[in-house]
GROMACS .gro file of C-alpha atoms in nm:
model
  324
    1MET     CA    1  -3.092   3.454   7.437
    2LYS     CA    2  -2.811   3.589   7.656
    3LYS     CA    3  -2.766   3.954   7.555
    4ILE     CA    4  -3.026   4.220   7.492
    5ALA     CA    5  -3.017   4.597   7.447
    6VAL     CA    6  -3.259   4.884   7.509
    7TYR     CA    7  -3.288   5.221   7.336
    8THR     CA    8  -3.522   5.521   7.318
    9SER     CA    9  -3.611   5.689   6.992
   10GLY     CA   10  -3.822   5.979   6.866
   11GLY     CA   11  -3.977   6.231   7.104
   12ASP     CA   12  -3.900   6.188   7.472
   13SER     CA   13  -4.178   6.128   7.723
   14PRO     CA   14  -4.193   6.118   8.104
   15GLY     CA   15  -4.171   5.757   8.222
   16MET     CA   16  -3.915   5.643   7.965
   17ASN     CA   17  -3.656   5.617   8.243
   18ALA     CA   18  -3.891   5.396   8.444
   19CYS     CA   19  -3.915   5.171   8.137
   20ILE     CA   20  -3.535   5.163   8.088
   21ARG     CA   21  -3.492   5.075   8.457
   22ALA     CA   22  -3.743   4.792   8.427
   23VAL     CA   23  -3.577   4.648   8.116
   24VAL     CA   24  -3.233   4.650   8.277
   25ARG     CA   25  -3.340   4.499   8.608
   26THR     CA   26  -3.576   4.245   8.453
   27GLY     CA   27  -3.299   4.135   8.219
   28ILE     CA   28  -3.061   4.093   8.511
   29TYR     CA   29  -3.331   3.901   8.702
   30TYR     CA   30  -3.345   3.654   8.411
   31ASN     CA   31  -2.963   3.627   8.397
   32LEU     CA   32  -2.926   3.830   8.079
   33GLU     CA   33  -2.654   4.079   7.992
   34VAL     CA   34  -2.828   4.409   7.925
   35TYR     CA   35  -2.684   4.692   7.717
   36GLY     CA   36  -2.799   5.051   7.680
   37ILE     CA   37  -2.782   5.220   7.340
   38LYS     CA   38  -2.754   5.598   7.339
   39TYR     CA   39  -2.919   5.821   7.077
   40GLY     CA   40  -3.157   5.564   6.934
   41TYR     CA   41  -3.091   5.422   6.588
   42ASP     CA   42  -2.791   5.651   6.536
   43GLY     CA   43  -2.643   5.495   6.848
   44ILE     CA   44  -2.682   5.146   6.705
   45ILE     CA   45  -2.515   5.249   6.378
   46ASN     CA   46  -2.227   5.421   6.558
   47GLY     CA   47  -2.179   5.151   6.821
   48ASN     CA   48  -2.276   5.378   7.112
   49ILE     CA   49  -2.352   5.070   7.318
   50LYS     CA   50  -2.263   5.017   7.684
   51LYS     CA   51  -2.326   4.733   7.926
   52MET     CA   52  -2.559   4.826   8.209
   53GLN     CA   53  -2.574   4.706   8.567
   54SER     CA   54  -2.849   4.736   8.825
   55HIS     CA   55  -2.682   5.048   8.968
   56SER     CA   56  -2.675   5.203   8.619
   57VAL     CA   57  -3.046   5.273   8.656
   58SER     CA   58  -3.052   5.377   9.021
   59ASN     CA   59  -3.228   5.703   9.105
   60ILE     CA   60  -3.378   5.757   8.758
   61LEU     CA   61  -3.739   5.652   8.821
   62GLN     CA   62  -3.846   6.007   8.908
   63ARG     CA   63  -3.660   6.181   8.626
   64GLY     CA   64  -3.818   6.306   8.302
   65GLY     CA   65  -3.653   6.267   7.964
   66THR     CA   66  -3.437   5.963   7.894
   67ILE     CA   67  -3.092   5.879   8.028
   68LEU     CA   68  -3.022   5.702   7.698
   69LYS     CA   69  -3.091   6.022   7.502
   70SER     CA   70  -3.296   6.026   7.186
   71ALA     CA   71  -3.246   6.122   6.823
   72ARG     CA   72  -3.401   6.079   6.483
   73SER     CA   73  -3.183   5.891   6.234
   74ASN     CA   74  -3.190   5.957   5.861
   75GLU     CA   75  -2.910   5.706   5.805
   76PHE     CA   76  -3.115   5.424   5.955
   77ARG     CA   77  -3.378   5.487   5.688
   78THR     CA   78  -3.128   5.352   5.434
   79LYS     CA   79  -3.040   4.985   5.378
   80GLU     CA   80  -2.671   5.074   5.422
   81GLY     CA   81  -2.741   5.234   5.758
   82ARG     CA   82  -2.934   4.933   5.880
   83GLN     CA   83  -2.652   4.706   5.763
   84LYS     CA   84  -2.409   4.904   5.980
   85ALA     CA   85  -2.650   4.873   6.272
   86TYR     CA   86  -2.672   4.496   6.227
   87GLU     CA   87  -2.293   4.467   6.218
   88GLN     CA   88  -2.260   4.664   6.541
   89LEU     CA   89  -2.516   4.446   6.720
   90THR     CA   90  -2.343   4.132   6.592
   91LYS     CA   91  -2.009   4.268   6.709
   92HIS     CA   92  -2.149   4.312   7.061
   93GLY     CA   93  -2.329   3.976   7.054
   94ILE     CA   94  -2.670   4.135   7.109
   95GLU     CA   95  -2.955   3.896   7.027
   96GLY     CA   96  -3.266   4.102   7.109
   97LEU     CA   97  -3.380   4.463   7.134
   98VAL     CA   98  -3.631   4.662   7.338
   99ALA     CA   99  -3.739   4.975   7.149
  100ILE     CA  100  -3.907   5.252   7.351
  101GLY     CA  101  -4.088   5.505   7.134
  102GLY     CA  102  -4.380   5.566   6.900
  103ASP     CA  103  -4.487   5.465   6.551
  104GLY     CA  104  -4.169   5.597   6.386
  105THR     CA  105  -3.959   5.391   6.625
  106PHE     CA  106  -4.171   5.084   6.560
  107THR     CA  107  -4.155   5.132   6.183
  108GLY     CA  108  -3.774   5.123   6.201
  109ALA     CA  109  -3.782   4.820   6.431
  110LYS     CA  110  -4.022   4.634   6.202
  111VAL     CA  111  -3.806   4.690   5.891
  112PHE     CA  112  -3.492   4.595   6.082
  113TYR     CA  113  -3.648   4.269   6.204
  114GLU     CA  114  -3.773   4.180   5.857
  115GLU     CA  115  -3.433   4.243   5.698
  116PHE     CA  116  -3.197   4.099   5.958
  117GLY     CA  117  -3.408   3.889   6.195
  118ILE     CA  118  -3.303   4.069   6.514
  119PRO     CA  119  -3.593   4.013   6.758
  120VAL     CA  120  -3.750   4.340   6.876
  121VAL     CA  121  -4.025   4.416   7.127
  122GLY     CA  122  -4.150   4.773   7.161
  123CYS     CA  123  -4.273   4.979   7.454
  124PRO     CA  124  -4.520   5.260   7.376
  125GLY     CA  125  -4.338   5.582   7.467
  126THR     CA  126  -4.513   5.899   7.346
  127ILE     CA  127  -4.720   6.167   7.517
  128ASP     CA  128  -4.981   6.168   7.237
  129ASN     CA  129  -5.146   5.837   7.336
  130ASP     CA  130  -5.199   5.764   6.967
  131ILE     CA  131  -5.062   5.409   6.942
  132TYR     CA  132  -5.297   5.123   6.865
  133GLY     CA  133  -5.260   4.825   7.100
  134THR     CA  134  -5.249   4.993   7.440
  135ASP     CA  135  -5.497   5.192   7.646
  136TYR     CA  136  -5.233   5.445   7.745
  137THR     CA  137  -4.882   5.533   7.631
  138ILE     CA  138  -4.588   5.616   7.855
  139GLY     CA  139  -4.584   5.991   7.924
  140PHE     CA  140  -4.945   6.068   7.836
  141ASP     CA  141  -5.072   6.100   8.193
  142THR     CA  142  -4.788   6.333   8.290
  143ALA     CA  143  -4.843   6.549   7.981
  144VAL     CA  144  -5.213   6.583   8.060
  145ASN     CA  145  -5.141   6.686   8.418
  146THR     CA  146  -4.876   6.936   8.306
  147ALA     CA  147  -5.115   7.092   8.054
  148LEU     CA  148  -5.400   7.088   8.303
  149GLU     CA  149  -5.198   7.279   8.559
  150ALA     CA  150  -5.126   7.546   8.298
  151ILE     CA  151  -5.492   7.565   8.195
  152ASP     CA  152  -5.597   7.615   8.557
  153LYS     CA  153  -5.363   7.914   8.580
  154ILE     CA  154  -5.476   8.056   8.247
  155ARG     CA  155  -5.835   8.030   8.370
  156ASP     CA  156  -5.756   8.276   8.651
  157THR     CA  157  -5.627   8.538   8.408
  158ALA     CA  158  -5.912   8.475   8.162
  159ALA     CA  159  -6.167   8.533   8.437
  160ALA     CA  160  -5.989   8.841   8.573
  161HIS     CA  161  -5.987   9.015   8.233
  162ASP     CA  162  -6.301   8.867   8.070
  163ARG     CA  163  -6.095   8.705   7.797
  164VAL     CA  164  -6.121   8.411   7.561
  165PHE     CA  165  -5.806   8.198   7.562
  166PHE     CA  166  -5.723   7.951   7.288
  167VAL     CA  167  -5.484   7.702   7.450
  168GLU     CA  168  -5.288   7.479   7.211
  169VAL     CA  169  -5.173   7.140   7.337
  170MET     CA  170  -4.975   6.870   7.159
  171GLY     CA  171  -5.151   6.617   6.942
  172ARG     CA  172  -5.060   6.622   6.574
  173ASP     CA  173  -5.286   6.329   6.487
  174SER     CA  174  -5.461   6.263   6.816
  175GLY     CA  175  -5.689   6.467   7.041
  176TYR     CA  176  -5.639   6.261   7.356
  177ILE     CA  177  -5.442   6.528   7.544
  178ALA     CA  178  -5.685   6.797   7.433
  179ILE     CA  179  -6.004   6.614   7.531
  180GLU     CA  180  -5.879   6.505   7.873
  181CYS     CA  181  -5.748   6.856   7.946
  182ALA     CA  182  -6.076   7.008   7.829
  183ILE     CA  183  -6.282   6.788   8.058
  184GLY     CA  184  -6.044   6.816   8.353
  185GLY     CA  185  -5.998   7.191   8.309
  186GLY     CA  186  -6.364   7.273   8.250
  187ALA     CA  187  -6.296   7.418   7.905
  188GLU     CA  188  -6.590   7.565   7.720
  189MET     CA  189  -6.484   7.408   7.390
  190VAL     CA  190  -6.234   7.160   7.247
  191MET     CA  191  -6.104   7.117   6.891
  192VAL     CA  192  -5.943   6.786   6.794
  193PRO     CA  193  -5.831   6.617   6.468
  194GLU     CA  194  -6.085   6.336   6.508
  195THR     CA  195  -6.388   6.564   6.474
  196SER     CA  196  -6.472   6.844   6.233
  197THR     CA  197  -6.542   7.181   6.395
  198THR     CA  198  -6.576   7.479   6.162
  199ILE     CA  199  -6.475   7.836   6.241
  200SER     CA  200  -6.838   7.946   6.211
  201GLU     CA  201  -6.937   7.687   6.471
  202VAL     CA  202  -6.671   7.820   6.708
  203THR     CA  203  -6.780   8.179   6.647
  204ASP     CA  204  -7.149   8.105   6.698
  205TYR     CA  205  -7.080   7.908   7.012
  206LEU     CA  206  -6.866   8.182   7.167
  207LYS     CA  207  -7.118   8.453   7.078
  208ASN     CA  208  -7.395   8.256   7.245
  209LEU     CA  209  -7.172   8.180   7.543
  210ARG     CA  210  -7.103   8.548   7.605
  211LYS     CA  211  -7.467   8.590   7.710
  212THR     CA  212  -7.392   8.396   8.029
  213LYS     CA  213  -7.011   8.385   8.061
  214THR     CA  214  -6.755   8.663   8.039
  215SER     CA  215  -6.452   8.438   7.990
  216SER     CA  216  -6.384   8.113   7.807
  217ILE     CA  217  -6.117   7.850   7.742
  218VAL     CA  218  -6.094   7.674   7.405
  219VAL     CA  219  -5.850   7.383   7.404
  220VAL     CA  220  -5.701   7.314   7.060
  221ALA     CA  221  -5.501   7.007   6.958
  222GLU     CA  222  -5.214   7.120   6.733
  223GLY     CA  223  -5.333   6.892   6.452
  224ASP     CA  224  -5.688   7.026   6.427
  225GLU     CA  225  -5.803   7.060   6.067
  226GLU     CA  226  -5.868   7.435   6.106
  227GLY     CA  227  -5.507   7.495   6.209
  228GLY     CA  228  -5.325   7.568   6.533
  229ALA     CA  229  -5.462   7.788   6.810
  230ASN     CA  230  -5.318   8.110   6.669
  231THR     CA  231  -5.462   8.049   6.321
  232ILE     CA  232  -5.802   7.965   6.466
  233MET     CA  233  -5.806   8.271   6.693
  234GLU     CA  234  -5.722   8.504   6.404
  235LYS     CA  235  -6.012   8.360   6.202
  236VAL     CA  236  -6.257   8.378   6.491
  237LYS     CA  237  -6.191   8.730   6.615
  238VAL     CA  238  -6.284   8.877   6.274
  239ASP     CA  239  -6.645   8.837   6.389
  240PHE     CA  240  -6.584   9.019   6.716
  241ILE     CA  241  -6.506   9.372   6.596
  242GLY     CA  242  -6.421   9.596   6.888
  243ASP     CA  243  -6.342   9.304   7.117
  244GLU     CA  244  -6.027   9.181   6.940
  245LYS     CA  245  -5.811   9.239   7.248
  246LYS     CA  246  -6.026   8.995   7.442
  247PHE     CA  247  -5.878   8.705   7.245
  248LYS     CA  248  -5.548   8.548   7.352
  249VAL     CA  249  -5.343   8.241   7.261
  250THR     CA  250  -5.119   8.023   7.476
  251THR     CA  251  -4.917   7.746   7.312
  252LEU     CA  252  -4.794   7.503   7.576
  253GLY     CA  253  -4.544   7.330   7.347
  254HIS     CA  254  -4.261   7.118   7.479
  255ILE     CA  255  -4.326   7.173   7.849
  256GLN     CA  256  -4.575   6.888   7.805
  257ARG     CA  257  -4.291   6.645   7.733
  258GLY     CA  258  -4.083   6.726   8.040
  259GLY     CA  259  -4.109   6.694   8.414
  260SER     CA  260  -4.116   6.419   8.671
  261PRO     CA  261  -4.351   6.138   8.562
  262THR     CA  262  -4.672   6.074   8.751
  263ALA     CA  263  -4.723   5.754   8.948
  264LYS     CA  264  -4.934   5.621   8.661
  265ASP     CA  265  -4.655   5.674   8.406
  266ARG     CA  266  -4.393   5.522   8.635
  267LEU     CA  267  -4.607   5.214   8.677
  268LEU     CA  268  -4.689   5.190   8.306
  269GLY     CA  269  -4.324   5.231   8.208
  270SER     CA  270  -4.222   4.965   8.459
  271ARG     CA  271  -4.484   4.714   8.345
  272SER     CA  272  -4.407   4.774   7.977
  273GLY     CA  273  -4.034   4.727   8.029
  274LEU     CA  274  -4.075   4.404   8.221
  275SER     CA  275  -4.327   4.270   7.966
  276ALA     CA  276  -4.095   4.356   7.676
  277VAL     CA  277  -3.810   4.152   7.822
  278GLU     CA  278  -4.039   3.860   7.901
  279GLY     CA  279  -4.177   3.886   7.548
  280LEU     CA  280  -3.827   3.851   7.402
  281LEU     CA  281  -3.765   3.544   7.617
  282ASN     CA  282  -4.099   3.390   7.519
  283GLY     CA  283  -4.069   3.443   7.143
  284GLN     CA  284  -4.294   3.749   7.113
  285TYR     CA  285  -4.102   3.924   6.835
  286ASN     CA  286  -4.180   4.216   6.604
  287CYS     CA  287  -4.448   4.348   6.837
  288MET     CA  288  -4.527   4.596   7.114
  289ALA     CA  289  -4.597   4.520   7.478
  290GLY     CA  290  -4.903   4.727   7.570
  291ILE     CA  291  -5.162   4.728   7.848
  292ILE     CA  292  -5.531   4.685   7.762
  293ASN     CA  293  -5.791   4.654   8.039
  294ASP     CA  294  -5.501   4.622   8.285
  295GLN     CA  295  -5.367   4.314   8.105
  296VAL     CA  296  -5.043   4.284   7.906
  297VAL     CA  297  -5.111   4.246   7.533
  298TYR     CA  298  -4.855   4.191   7.255
  299THR     CA  299  -4.964   4.370   6.938
  300PRO     CA  300  -4.781   4.322   6.603
  301PHE     CA  301  -4.591   4.630   6.488
  302ASP     CA  302  -4.795   4.619   6.167
  303ASP     CA  303  -5.112   4.692   6.366
  304CYS     CA  304  -4.946   4.950   6.589
  305ILE     CA  305  -4.827   5.142   6.283
  306ASN     CA  306  -5.123   5.105   6.047
  307LYS     CA  307  -5.432   5.093   6.269
  308SER     CA  308  -5.569   5.413   6.414
  309LYS     CA  309  -5.666   5.451   6.778
  310PRO     CA  310  -6.009   5.616   6.794
  311LEU     CA  311  -6.087   5.888   7.043
  312ASN     CA  312  -6.321   5.780   7.322
  313LYS     CA  313  -6.670   5.891   7.210
  314ASP     CA  314  -6.786   5.902   7.571
  315TYR     CA  315  -6.527   6.174   7.635
  316LEU     CA  316  -6.664   6.384   7.348
  317LYS     CA  317  -7.018   6.348   7.485
  318LEU     CA  318  -6.897   6.430   7.836
  319GLN     CA  319  -6.723   6.746   7.717
  320GLU     CA  320  -7.028   6.860   7.522
  321ILE     CA  321  -7.268   6.813   7.814
  322LEU     CA  322  -7.046   6.957   8.088
  323SER     CA  323  -6.945   7.266   7.891
  324ILE     CA  324  -7.300   7.406   7.878
   0.00000   0.00000   0.00000
């Protein structure tokens, strides 16, 4: 293998640039030509492919987002689109790919490998931390710290006005951001997709809590089965006639994806990028380079895509005990 390429796909996450930097410089270290593909799978189809040098990735370690840009590609979902992508890679002589992204990215990479045999190794880039085969995903730690900083500030206003704030964080299928923010921010309650919490349970808990506390924070993962934070608040405040103005919602949204990555995400991105390149050179194809118990582990895309990553039960117990 002499030529490889790297791309980012799906939602951006802090630390992707650290991963890109590691792929490029590790490739150069092993005497490979390394190419960067802009705009993910659309970039492969359209030949948006450029050779990268060591200086191409200078001064990006501390930057959020991705210098290679990101996009979702409907054309790549078609056999014709993937054929165009294969022709572009063949034209540039590229023999292996490093895909930085989440399960959607890995699904595309898996199909592409199975159809055309282009070796691909993935790096887990998503703030949700919902990918099987790695303890943490690139961007998760930064997202938690960003959300936690916001929750700390909301706490001040909640206390000043004796209010109940429902704070919605990202996590369509995973409550990892929510549970870590709840524990770290001292939230009185957390609602996540992995556990069932009814509106009546929330109402009863808050009513009982008001006997000892005048303000509360409820952290809600966007994918909770009862709905988002605004939907849940509207259902709950029906049982608090006369105190409706005490209930507020803050949706943190896309600020969780941005910002300078933490040291942990820079290190994780760097290790993942290096491991992906070494995986390509050592025949580890159609898989993701993750970190489990501080050791590099190559997990087949099939498992990354189809196996769920359970929420840490110790965290749920910790939140329950400490929120009393």
